[in-house]
Amino acid sequence: MKRIASLSQETAIRHGNGPCIVLSGPGSGKTFVLTNRILNLIIEYGAKPDSVLVITFTRAAANEMKSRFLSLVKENNIKLSDLPNFGTFHSIFFEILKNEFGYNKDSLVSEEDERKLLSEVLECDKELKVNNDLITNIIKDIKNYKLYSERDERFIPKFLSINQFRKIYDAYQEKLFNNKKLDFSDMISKCEELLSIHGDILSYYQDKYKYILIDEFQDINKSQYDIVKMICKNENLFVVGDDDQSIYKFRGSHPRVMNNFIKDFKKAKKVYLTDNYRCAKKIVKISKLIINNNIDRFKKDLKSKRDEIGKLQIKAFVDSTEENKYIIKLVKDYERMGIALSEMAILYRTNLLSHSIRSDLAKESIPFRIKGESKSVYDNFAVKDIISYITYAIKGNDSQSLISIANKPIRYISRDAIKYAGTTIDDLINYYKNKSYVLNSLYKLKNDINIIKKSITPLAIRYIRVNMLYDKYLLDYCRKNDIDYEDIMEILDALEEEAIKHKDLNEFIDYIEKYDKELNEVNEKDDAINLMTFHLSKGLEFKIVFIIDANDGLIPHKKSIRENDLETERRLFYVAMTRAKDNLHIFFTTRRFGKNFNASRFVVEAIGGQNGKKR
């Protein structure tokens, strides 16, 4: 085995039998530790390779771990008759269910099938108005119930009444059972149930897996942890993780699980990996200033092992237009310095915040690659209504637009009227000439459409939302259909902000129609800058990182502020910062969505810490 990089890494690698928790900071070489630990178990402790189980959270991570281990084996000229078992929690649990119950890959429902089955259930409920948002929200409740609360009678669904939820849940489970299907949540709950009831089956897997290693332990949820504890009879459980990077609370993970490990395995060895081999010194320093403000954590003395100081920039802009201009300038400067676009990343708290920079990168023909959700803001139903209003104002007789806006808010205009009377408002006025309650709203609509037609785009949108009471209509609509009203308001605010760049109505509509096509064209190149949310950046690294819109209410997100969940948001910001290897740029705006905005409290913590002020 080659020379170990640090004493703490060597301590972890050479750990023999018994439980051990390795608290590994960003860029501290946890994969190096895990792969060398596996090899050490085989060489020094005589462990049979196939008695070693290595668990990660994604298939890509499992494949990467296996590849790194095989390279290490080859490097050390070692021949193995068998290989350790590398897999994800889901793949391992499914393998157990497959062996015991005869499930196969066709037994698993896809996300599309899951939605289809739930739609069939909801169609039988006359009280609910079924739409995509409702289906998405109920699926969230079902997953939460299955994974974390199935045996807890205090469970309260977020999107339905308890009685409604129970009825829908039971019907959905019946559909799965009748179709001989499993969803991903069932894999965990059924595996836990199987091992709890059948001692002989549990004993088989306890004997099979003598050593268990878990990567990214901070991401584990309670059910996954409980199953692993059951299987790990001899307590040879080796876990590696960073509680400061626990950012998947919405999936049930929490730093508390890492604390529970210490309580459950009182004799566990604790090893700290505090040397950061990834980030330059300034980046490690600022990330420490921020994460040290969290209370619910293992304290670590993190330090950079790189000689480079690195560049740290915290900068304010008047608005997102100026912010984007500066980012584009820096991207071009870095390209001229020989840094590939693929070595750069623009990170943001939510997908919505990427819309403006996407548009401006496309205009400059700078290719970018979006990781995860890339859906356009223009696909949202509320945005489509606003676009329909503007389109109708421009054309004056567009039937599709008129159908879309006729009763938003309610004006008692029937589709038959539009079909038989005509598509101008004067046609409708003539059709409803004997119904005064409809006429009044039509005269007002005619006046409103004329005002929209004469307005610049951002003012037209503001007029539709406020003067025409569209926002008020949306509030009622969202309440009735279990849609998050605040999320829709954020989307419309972003639309208004984008509209400032396209003040002519015709030009704005033309831009929207070409938007997706232009984005696809600019993304055809191989070398592209990376765009992604903080969540999706976890586990990745880039030479240059831009964190955009670091404003209070965006990061930390206003929902988390309201729910007093600042520690999770601070961990999320910490993850984003520590993706940067060389240079980190943190930007915020003083105005956004037409309102004054403050810098993120985390940025304030950083600036205060740099100035020696304790916060």
PDB file of C-alpha atoms in Angstrom, residues 156-415:
ATOM      1  CA  ILE A 156     -50.160  15.283   9.604  1.00  0.00           C
ATOM      2  CA  PRO A 157     -50.183  15.546   5.793  1.00  0.00           C
ATOM      3  CA  LYS A 158     -49.236  18.955   4.419  1.00  0.00           C
ATOM      4  CA  PHE A 159     -51.565  19.055   1.448  1.00  0.00           C
ATOM      5  CA  LEU A 160     -54.770  17.231   2.464  1.00  0.00           C
ATOM      6  CA  SER A 161     -56.901  16.629   5.514  1.00  0.00           C
ATOM      7  CA  ILE A 162     -55.968  13.508   7.497  1.00  0.00           C
ATOM      8  CA  ASN A 163     -59.136  11.678   6.440  1.00  0.00           C
ATOM      9  CA  GLN A 164     -58.624  12.542   2.761  1.00  0.00           C
ATOM     10  CA  PHE A 165     -54.997  11.458   2.911  1.00  0.00           C
ATOM     11  CA  ARG A 166     -55.737   8.114   4.611  1.00  0.00           C
ATOM     12  CA  LYS A 167     -58.416   7.320   2.039  1.00  0.00           C
ATOM     13  CA  ILE A 168     -56.168   8.192  -0.929  1.00  0.00           C
ATOM     14  CA  TYR A 169     -53.133   6.457   0.588  1.00  0.00           C
ATOM     15  CA  ASP A 170     -55.006   3.188   1.157  1.00  0.00           C
ATOM     16  CA  ALA A 171     -56.444   3.252  -2.373  1.00  0.00           C
ATOM     17  CA  TYR A 172     -53.001   3.984  -3.857  1.00  0.00           C
ATOM     18  CA  GLN A 173     -51.406   1.108  -1.920  1.00  0.00           C
ATOM     19  CA  GLU A 174     -54.176  -1.189  -3.099  1.00  0.00           C
ATOM     20  CA  LYS A 175     -53.429  -0.194  -6.702  1.00  0.00           C
ATOM     21  CA  LEU A 176     -49.742  -1.010  -6.175  1.00  0.00           C
ATOM     22  CA  PHE A 177     -50.583  -4.362  -4.573  1.00  0.00           C
ATOM     23  CA  ASN A 178     -53.075  -5.355  -7.295  1.00  0.00           C
ATOM     24  CA  ASN A 179     -50.509  -4.502  -9.988  1.00  0.00           C
ATOM     25  CA  LYS A 180     -47.757  -6.359  -8.046  1.00  0.00           C
ATOM     26  CA  LYS A 181     -45.706  -3.192  -7.962  1.00  0.00           C
ATOM     27  CA  LEU A 182     -43.330  -1.463  -5.529  1.00  0.00           C
ATOM     28  CA  ASP A 183     -42.398   2.185  -5.346  1.00  0.00           C
ATOM     29  CA  PHE A 184     -38.984   3.278  -4.015  1.00  0.00           C
ATOM     30  CA  SER A 185     -40.325   4.048  -0.551  1.00  0.00           C
ATOM     31  CA  ASP A 186     -41.840   0.552  -0.313  1.00  0.00           C
ATOM     32  CA  MET A 187     -38.422  -0.964  -0.897  1.00  0.00           C
ATOM     33  CA  ILE A 188     -37.214   0.424   2.406  1.00  0.00           C
ATOM     34  CA  SER A 189     -40.336  -0.181   4.479  1.00  0.00           C
ATOM     35  CA  LYS A 190     -40.885  -3.739   3.136  1.00  0.00           C
ATOM     36  CA  CYS A 191     -37.230  -4.641   3.614  1.00  0.00           C
ATOM     37  CA  GLU A 192     -37.337  -3.408   7.213  1.00  0.00           C
ATOM     38  CA  GLU A 193     -40.547  -5.364   7.808  1.00  0.00           C
ATOM     39  CA  LEU A 194     -39.097  -8.538   6.258  1.00  0.00           C
ATOM     40  CA  LEU A 195     -35.926  -8.486   8.366  1.00  0.00           C
ATOM     41  CA  SER A 196     -37.841  -7.625  11.546  1.00  0.00           C
ATOM     42  CA  ILE A 197     -40.257 -10.554  11.207  1.00  0.00           C
ATOM     43  CA  HIS A 198     -38.061 -13.300   9.700  1.00  0.00           C
ATOM     44  CA  GLY A 199     -35.082 -13.972  11.964  1.00  0.00           C
ATOM     45  CA  ASP A 200     -33.683 -16.641   9.662  1.00  0.00           C
ATOM     46  CA  ILE A 201     -33.520 -14.242   6.720  1.00  0.00           C
ATOM     47  CA  LEU A 202     -31.914 -11.570   8.909  1.00  0.00           C
ATOM     48  CA  SER A 203     -29.301 -14.104  10.129  1.00  0.00           C
ATOM     49  CA  TYR A 204     -28.423 -14.957   6.522  1.00  0.00           C
ATOM     50  CA  TYR A 205     -27.561 -11.335   5.685  1.00  0.00           C
ATOM     51  CA  GLN A 206     -25.798 -10.835   9.022  1.00  0.00           C
ATOM     52  CA  ASP A 207     -23.526 -13.753   8.164  1.00  0.00           C
ATOM     53  CA  LYS A 208     -23.133 -12.610   4.548  1.00  0.00           C
ATOM     54  CA  TYR A 209     -21.955  -9.064   5.312  1.00  0.00           C
ATOM     55  CA  LYS A 210     -19.219  -9.051   7.960  1.00  0.00           C
ATOM     56  CA  TYR A 211     -18.078  -5.486   7.223  1.00  0.00           C
ATOM     57  CA  ILE A 212     -20.310  -2.594   6.174  1.00  0.00           C
ATOM     58  CA  LEU A 213     -18.979   0.764   4.952  1.00  0.00           C
ATOM     59  CA  ILE A 214     -21.279   3.729   4.277  1.00  0.00           C
ATOM     60  CA  ASP A 215     -20.334   6.803   2.252  1.00  0.00           C
ATOM     61  CA  GLU A 216     -22.068  10.204   2.679  1.00  0.00           C
ATOM     62  CA  PHE A 217     -23.463   9.033   6.013  1.00  0.00           C
ATOM     63  CA  GLN A 218     -24.973  12.474   6.684  1.00  0.00           C
ATOM     64  CA  ASP A 219     -27.552  11.758   3.949  1.00  0.00           C
ATOM     65  CA  ILE A 220     -28.971   8.625   5.582  1.00  0.00           C
ATOM     66  CA  ASN A 221     -32.533   8.617   6.936  1.00  0.00           C
ATOM     67  CA  LYS A 222     -33.742   6.808  10.036  1.00  0.00           C
ATOM     68  CA  SER A 223     -35.290   3.825   8.219  1.00  0.00           C
ATOM     69  CA  GLN A 224     -32.112   3.175   6.210  1.00  0.00           C
ATOM     70  CA  TYR A 225     -30.040   3.463   9.382  1.00  0.00           C
ATOM     71  CA  ASP A 226     -32.307   1.062  11.302  1.00  0.00           C
ATOM     72  CA  ILE A 227     -31.972  -1.611   8.581  1.00  0.00           C
ATOM     73  CA  VAL A 228     -28.181  -1.285   8.501  1.00  0.00           C
ATOM     74  CA  LYS A 229     -28.027  -1.642  12.308  1.00  0.00           C
ATOM     75  CA  MET A 230     -30.086  -4.832  12.076  1.00  0.00           C
ATOM     76  CA  ILE A 231     -27.777  -6.389   9.481  1.00  0.00           C
ATOM     77  CA  CYS A 232     -24.554  -5.270  11.188  1.00  0.00           C
ATOM     78  CA  LYS A 233     -24.640  -7.844  13.980  1.00  0.00           C
ATOM     79  CA  ASN A 234     -20.931  -7.713  14.859  1.00  0.00           C
ATOM     80  CA  GLU A 235     -20.839  -3.879  14.847  1.00  0.00           C
ATOM     81  CA  ASN A 236     -18.208  -3.725  12.080  1.00  0.00           C
ATOM     82  CA  LEU A 237     -19.850  -0.560  10.788  1.00  0.00           C
ATOM     83  CA  PHE A 238     -17.580   2.082   9.246  1.00  0.00           C
ATOM     84  CA  VAL A 239     -19.323   5.327   8.284  1.00  0.00           C
ATOM     85  CA  VAL A 240     -17.908   8.401   6.561  1.00  0.00           C
ATOM     86  CA  GLY A 241     -19.748  11.697   6.385  1.00  0.00           C
ATOM     87  CA  ASP A 242     -19.883  15.391   7.144  1.00  0.00           C
ATOM     88  CA  ASP A 243     -22.734  16.678   9.278  1.00  0.00           C
ATOM     89  CA  ASP A 244     -21.989  20.163   7.888  1.00  0.00           C
ATOM     90  CA  GLN A 245     -23.084  18.874   4.472  1.00  0.00           C
ATOM     91  CA  SER A 246     -26.398  17.390   5.633  1.00  0.00           C
ATOM     92  CA  ILE A 247     -28.749  19.227   3.252  1.00  0.00           C
ATOM     93  CA  TYR A 248     -31.462  16.685   2.459  1.00  0.00           C
ATOM     94  CA  LYS A 249     -33.790  17.266   5.387  1.00  0.00           C
ATOM     95  CA  PHE A 250     -36.723  17.032   2.957  1.00  0.00           C
ATOM     96  CA  ARG A 251     -35.704  13.391   2.364  1.00  0.00           C
ATOM     97  CA  GLY A 252     -35.497  12.633   6.083  1.00  0.00           C
ATOM     98  CA  SER A 253     -31.747  13.006   6.602  1.00  0.00           C
ATOM     99  CA  HIS A 254     -30.531  15.081   9.542  1.00  0.00           C
ATOM    100  CA  PRO A 255     -27.233  15.597  11.443  1.00  0.00           C
ATOM    101  CA  ARG A 256     -29.047  14.017  14.392  1.00  0.00           C
ATOM    102  CA  VAL A 257     -28.559  10.584  12.770  1.00  0.00           C
ATOM    103  CA  MET A 258     -24.793  11.064  13.028  1.00  0.00           C
ATOM    104  CA  ASN A 259     -25.179  12.009  16.686  1.00  0.00           C
ATOM    105  CA  ASN A 260     -27.261   8.854  17.189  1.00  0.00           C
ATOM    106  CA  PHE A 261     -24.397   6.756  15.829  1.00  0.00           C
ATOM    107  CA  ILE A 262     -22.233   7.895  18.754  1.00  0.00           C
ATOM    108  CA  LYS A 263     -25.043   7.014  21.173  1.00  0.00           C
ATOM    109  CA  ASP A 264     -25.870   3.662  19.571  1.00  0.00           C
ATOM    110  CA  PHE A 265     -22.225   2.564  19.297  1.00  0.00           C
ATOM    111  CA  LYS A 266     -20.684   3.865  22.495  1.00  0.00           C
ATOM    112  CA  LYS A 267     -17.300   2.250  21.793  1.00  0.00           C
ATOM    113  CA  ALA A 268     -17.084   3.721  18.296  1.00  0.00           C
ATOM    114  CA  LYS A 269     -13.794   5.232  17.220  1.00  0.00           C
ATOM    115  CA  LYS A 270     -14.112   8.828  16.053  1.00  0.00           C
ATOM    116  CA  VAL A 271     -11.719  10.133  13.371  1.00  0.00           C
ATOM    117  CA  TYR A 272     -11.646  13.692  12.025  1.00  0.00           C
ATOM    118  CA  LEU A 273     -10.498  14.426   8.463  1.00  0.00           C
ATOM    119  CA  THR A 274      -9.962  18.188   8.616  1.00  0.00           C
ATOM    120  CA  ASP A 275      -7.380  18.703   5.862  1.00  0.00           C
ATOM    121  CA  ASN A 276      -9.026  20.170   2.758  1.00  0.00           C
ATOM    122  CA  TYR A 277      -7.094  19.206  -0.397  1.00  0.00           C
ATOM    123  CA  ARG A 278      -9.627  20.839  -2.724  1.00  0.00           C
ATOM    124  CA  CYS A 279     -10.123  24.482  -1.765  1.00  0.00           C
ATOM    125  CA  ALA A 280      -7.650  27.352  -1.670  1.00  0.00           C
ATOM    126  CA  LYS A 281      -6.981  28.987   1.715  1.00  0.00           C
ATOM    127  CA  LYS A 282      -9.379  31.940   1.411  1.00  0.00           C
ATOM    128  CA  ILE A 283     -12.273  29.664   0.496  1.00  0.00           C
ATOM    129  CA  VAL A 284     -11.681  27.381   3.486  1.00  0.00           C
ATOM    130  CA  LYS A 285     -11.400  30.399   5.779  1.00  0.00           C
ATOM    131  CA  ILE A 286     -14.685  32.027   4.717  1.00  0.00           C
ATOM    132  CA  SER A 287     -16.594  28.738   4.697  1.00  0.00           C
ATOM    133  CA  LYS A 288     -15.425  28.130   8.291  1.00  0.00           C
ATOM    134  CA  LEU A 289     -16.551  31.594   9.368  1.00  0.00           C
ATOM    135  CA  ILE A 290     -20.074  30.766   8.218  1.00  0.00           C
ATOM    136  CA  ILE A 291     -20.505  27.109   9.223  1.00  0.00           C
ATOM    137  CA  ASN A 292     -19.094  27.753  12.702  1.00  0.00           C
ATOM    138  CA  ASN A 293     -22.299  29.695  13.433  1.00  0.00           C
ATOM    139  CA  ASN A 294     -24.240  26.410  13.406  1.00  0.00           C
ATOM    140  CA  ILE A 295     -24.754  24.894  16.847  1.00  0.00           C
ATOM    141  CA  ASP A 296     -26.025  21.393  15.957  1.00  0.00           C
ATOM    142  CA  ARG A 297     -22.709  20.045  14.612  1.00  0.00           C
ATOM    143  CA  PHE A 298     -19.424  18.304  15.373  1.00  0.00           C
ATOM    144  CA  LYS A 299     -16.809  21.042  15.752  1.00  0.00           C
ATOM    145  CA  LYS A 300     -13.905  20.658  13.316  1.00  0.00           C
ATOM    146  CA  ASP A 301     -10.670  22.607  12.862  1.00  0.00           C
ATOM    147  CA  LEU A 302     -10.748  22.721   9.053  1.00  0.00           C
ATOM    148  CA  LYS A 303      -7.669  23.878   7.161  1.00  0.00           C
ATOM    149  CA  SER A 304      -6.515  24.060   3.551  1.00  0.00           C
ATOM    150  CA  LYS A 305      -3.582  21.873   2.500  1.00  0.00           C
ATOM    151  CA  ARG A 306      -3.046  23.879  -0.673  1.00  0.00           C
ATOM    152  CA  ASP A 307      -0.349  26.536  -1.054  1.00  0.00           C
ATOM    153  CA  GLU A 308      -2.584  28.787  -3.147  1.00  0.00           C
ATOM    154  CA  ILE A 309      -4.372  31.639  -1.373  1.00  0.00           C
ATOM    155  CA  GLY A 310      -7.178  31.713  -3.958  1.00  0.00           C
ATOM    156  CA  LYS A 311      -9.510  34.570  -4.798  1.00  0.00           C
ATOM    157  CA  LEU A 312     -12.598  35.484  -2.804  1.00  0.00           C
ATOM    158  CA  GLN A 313     -14.948  38.198  -4.012  1.00  0.00           C
ATOM    159  CA  ILE A 314     -18.150  39.403  -2.356  1.00  0.00           C
ATOM    160  CA  LYS A 315     -19.866  42.044  -4.463  1.00  0.00           C
ATOM    161  CA  ALA A 316     -23.200  43.884  -4.554  1.00  0.00           C
ATOM    162  CA  PHE A 317     -25.095  44.923  -7.705  1.00  0.00           C
ATOM    163  CA  VAL A 318     -28.058  47.210  -8.260  1.00  0.00           C
ATOM    164  CA  ASP A 319     -30.036  44.474 -10.008  1.00  0.00           C
ATOM    165  CA  SER A 320     -29.718  41.131 -11.774  1.00  0.00           C
ATOM    166  CA  THR A 321     -29.019  42.816 -15.129  1.00  0.00           C
ATOM    167  CA  GLU A 322     -25.808  44.355 -13.759  1.00  0.00           C
ATOM    168  CA  GLU A 323     -24.981  41.141 -11.914  1.00  0.00           C
ATOM    169  CA  ASN A 324     -25.274  39.132 -15.135  1.00  0.00           C
ATOM    170  CA  LYS A 325     -23.157  41.593 -17.138  1.00  0.00           C
ATOM    171  CA  TYR A 326     -20.357  41.271 -14.606  1.00  0.00           C
ATOM    172  CA  ILE A 327     -20.553  37.448 -14.525  1.00  0.00           C
ATOM    173  CA  ILE A 328     -20.346  37.317 -18.337  1.00  0.00           C
ATOM    174  CA  LYS A 329     -17.315  39.631 -18.270  1.00  0.00           C
ATOM    175  CA  LEU A 330     -15.565  37.412 -15.710  1.00  0.00           C
ATOM    176  CA  VAL A 331     -16.405  34.229 -17.636  1.00  0.00           C
ATOM    177  CA  LYS A 332     -14.829  35.709 -20.771  1.00  0.00           C
ATOM    178  CA  ASP A 333     -11.781  36.863 -18.770  1.00  0.00           C
ATOM    179  CA  TYR A 334     -11.285  33.389 -17.321  1.00  0.00           C
ATOM    180  CA  GLU A 335     -11.626  31.839 -20.786  1.00  0.00           C
ATOM    181  CA  ARG A 336      -8.884  34.152 -22.054  1.00  0.00           C
ATOM    182  CA  MET A 337      -6.727  32.933 -19.145  1.00  0.00           C
ATOM    183  CA  GLY A 338      -7.116  29.374 -20.468  1.00  0.00           C
ATOM    184  CA  ILE A 339      -9.730  28.093 -18.023  1.00  0.00           C
ATOM    185  CA  ALA A 340     -12.319  25.888 -19.727  1.00  0.00           C
ATOM    186  CA  LEU A 341     -15.996  26.716 -19.329  1.00  0.00           C
ATOM    187  CA  SER A 342     -16.531  23.220 -17.906  1.00  0.00           C
ATOM    188  CA  GLU A 343     -14.278  24.233 -14.980  1.00  0.00           C
ATOM    189  CA  MET A 344     -16.725  26.998 -14.020  1.00  0.00           C
ATOM    190  CA  ALA A 345     -20.097  26.813 -12.273  1.00  0.00           C
ATOM    191  CA  ILE A 346     -22.922  29.228 -11.538  1.00  0.00           C
ATOM    192  CA  LEU A 347     -24.808  28.109  -8.436  1.00  0.00           C
ATOM    193  CA  TYR A 348     -28.172  29.304  -7.117  1.00  0.00           C
ATOM    194  CA  ARG A 349     -30.631  28.422  -4.359  1.00  0.00           C
ATOM    195  CA  THR A 350     -33.630  27.654  -6.620  1.00  0.00           C
ATOM    196  CA  ASN A 351     -34.057  26.935 -10.329  1.00  0.00           C
ATOM    197  CA  LEU A 352     -36.120  30.076 -10.747  1.00  0.00           C
ATOM    198  CA  LEU A 353     -33.039  32.223 -10.071  1.00  0.00           C
ATOM    199  CA  SER A 354     -31.232  30.763 -13.098  1.00  0.00           C
ATOM    200  CA  HIS A 355     -33.699  32.082 -15.641  1.00  0.00           C
ATOM    201  CA  SER A 356     -32.181  35.543 -16.031  1.00  0.00           C
ATOM    202  CA  ILE A 357     -28.552  34.402 -16.322  1.00  0.00           C
ATOM    203  CA  ARG A 358     -29.554  31.650 -18.785  1.00  0.00           C
ATOM    204  CA  SER A 359     -31.120  34.230 -21.040  1.00  0.00           C
ATOM    205  CA  ASP A 360     -28.098  36.555 -20.938  1.00  0.00           C
ATOM    206  CA  LEU A 361     -25.588  33.754 -21.482  1.00  0.00           C
ATOM    207  CA  ALA A 362     -27.560  32.671 -24.551  1.00  0.00           C
ATOM    208  CA  LYS A 363     -27.506  36.234 -25.940  1.00  0.00           C
ATOM    209  CA  GLU A 364     -23.707  36.241 -25.607  1.00  0.00           C
ATOM    210  CA  SER A 365     -23.484  32.771 -27.234  1.00  0.00           C
ATOM    211  CA  ILE A 366     -21.816  31.359 -24.125  1.00  0.00           C
ATOM    212  CA  PRO A 367     -22.736  27.650 -23.951  1.00  0.00           C
ATOM    213  CA  PHE A 368     -24.006  26.334 -20.642  1.00  0.00           C
ATOM    214  CA  ARG A 369     -25.166  23.023 -19.272  1.00  0.00           C
ATOM    215  CA  ILE A 370     -28.034  22.824 -16.781  1.00  0.00           C
ATOM    216  CA  LYS A 371     -27.885  20.030 -14.214  1.00  0.00           C
ATOM    217  CA  GLY A 372     -31.286  18.811 -13.093  1.00  0.00           C
ATOM    218  CA  GLU A 373     -34.521  20.713 -13.708  1.00  0.00           C
ATOM    219  CA  SER A 374     -34.235  22.867 -16.844  1.00  0.00           C
ATOM    220  CA  LYS A 375     -37.897  23.666 -17.326  1.00  0.00           C
ATOM    221  CA  SER A 376     -38.546  27.178 -18.604  1.00  0.00           C
ATOM    222  CA  VAL A 377     -40.364  29.633 -16.365  1.00  0.00           C
ATOM    223  CA  TYR A 378     -42.608  30.262 -19.386  1.00  0.00           C
ATOM    224  CA  ASP A 379     -44.119  26.786 -18.971  1.00  0.00           C
ATOM    225  CA  ASN A 380     -45.880  27.824 -15.769  1.00  0.00           C
ATOM    226  CA  PHE A 381     -49.675  28.144 -16.021  1.00  0.00           C
ATOM    227  CA  ALA A 382     -49.764  31.639 -14.466  1.00  0.00           C
ATOM    228  CA  VAL A 383     -47.069  32.915 -16.835  1.00  0.00           C
ATOM    229  CA  LYS A 384     -49.046  31.498 -19.768  1.00  0.00           C
ATOM    230  CA  ASP A 385     -52.087  33.499 -18.594  1.00  0.00           C
ATOM    231  CA  ILE A 386     -50.057  36.722 -18.499  1.00  0.00           C
ATOM    232  CA  ILE A 387     -48.656  35.976 -21.967  1.00  0.00           C
ATOM    233  CA  SER A 388     -52.198  35.349 -23.211  1.00  0.00           C
ATOM    234  CA  TYR A 389     -53.301  38.770 -21.941  1.00  0.00           C
ATOM    235  CA  ILE A 390     -50.399  40.467 -23.720  1.00  0.00           C
ATOM    236  CA  THR A 391     -50.926  38.440 -26.916  1.00  0.00           C
ATOM    237  CA  TYR A 392     -54.609  39.355 -26.974  1.00  0.00           C
ATOM    238  CA  ALA A 393     -53.788  43.031 -26.385  1.00  0.00           C
ATOM    239  CA  ILE A 394     -51.447  42.961 -29.388  1.00  0.00           C
ATOM    240  CA  LYS A 395     -53.723  41.021 -31.765  1.00  0.00           C
ATOM    241  CA  GLY A 396     -57.163  42.013 -30.503  1.00  0.00           C
ATOM    242  CA  ASN A 397     -58.929  38.916 -31.853  1.00  0.00           C
ATOM    243  CA  ASP A 398     -56.899  35.834 -30.925  1.00  0.00           C
ATOM    244  CA  SER A 399     -59.398  33.128 -29.928  1.00  0.00           C
ATOM    245  CA  GLN A 400     -56.954  30.920 -27.993  1.00  0.00           C
ATOM    246  CA  SER A 401     -55.726  33.848 -25.896  1.00  0.00           C
ATOM    247  CA  LEU A 402     -59.283  35.034 -25.267  1.00  0.00           C
ATOM    248  CA  ILE A 403     -60.353  31.568 -24.069  1.00  0.00           C
ATOM    249  CA  SER A 404     -57.369  31.557 -21.679  1.00  0.00           C
ATOM    250  CA  ILE A 405     -58.086  34.928 -20.076  1.00  0.00           C
ATOM    251  CA  ALA A 406     -61.877  35.259 -20.348  1.00  0.00           C
ATOM    252  CA  ASN A 407     -62.608  34.199 -16.767  1.00  0.00           C
ATOM    253  CA  LYS A 408     -59.372  34.977 -14.973  1.00  0.00           C
ATOM    254  CA  PRO A 409     -60.759  36.610 -12.891  1.00  0.00           C
ATOM    255  CA  ILE A 410     -64.344  35.423 -13.324  1.00  0.00           C
ATOM    256  CA  ARG A 411     -66.417  37.409 -15.873  1.00  0.00           C
ATOM    257  CA  TYR A 412     -69.130  34.817 -16.692  1.00  0.00           C
ATOM    258  CA  ILE A 413     -68.046  34.588 -20.343  1.00  0.00           C
ATOM    259  CA  SER A 414     -68.902  31.199 -21.824  1.00  0.00           C
ATOM    260  CA  ARG A 415     -66.881  29.298 -24.425  1.00  0.00           C
TER     261      ARG A 415
END
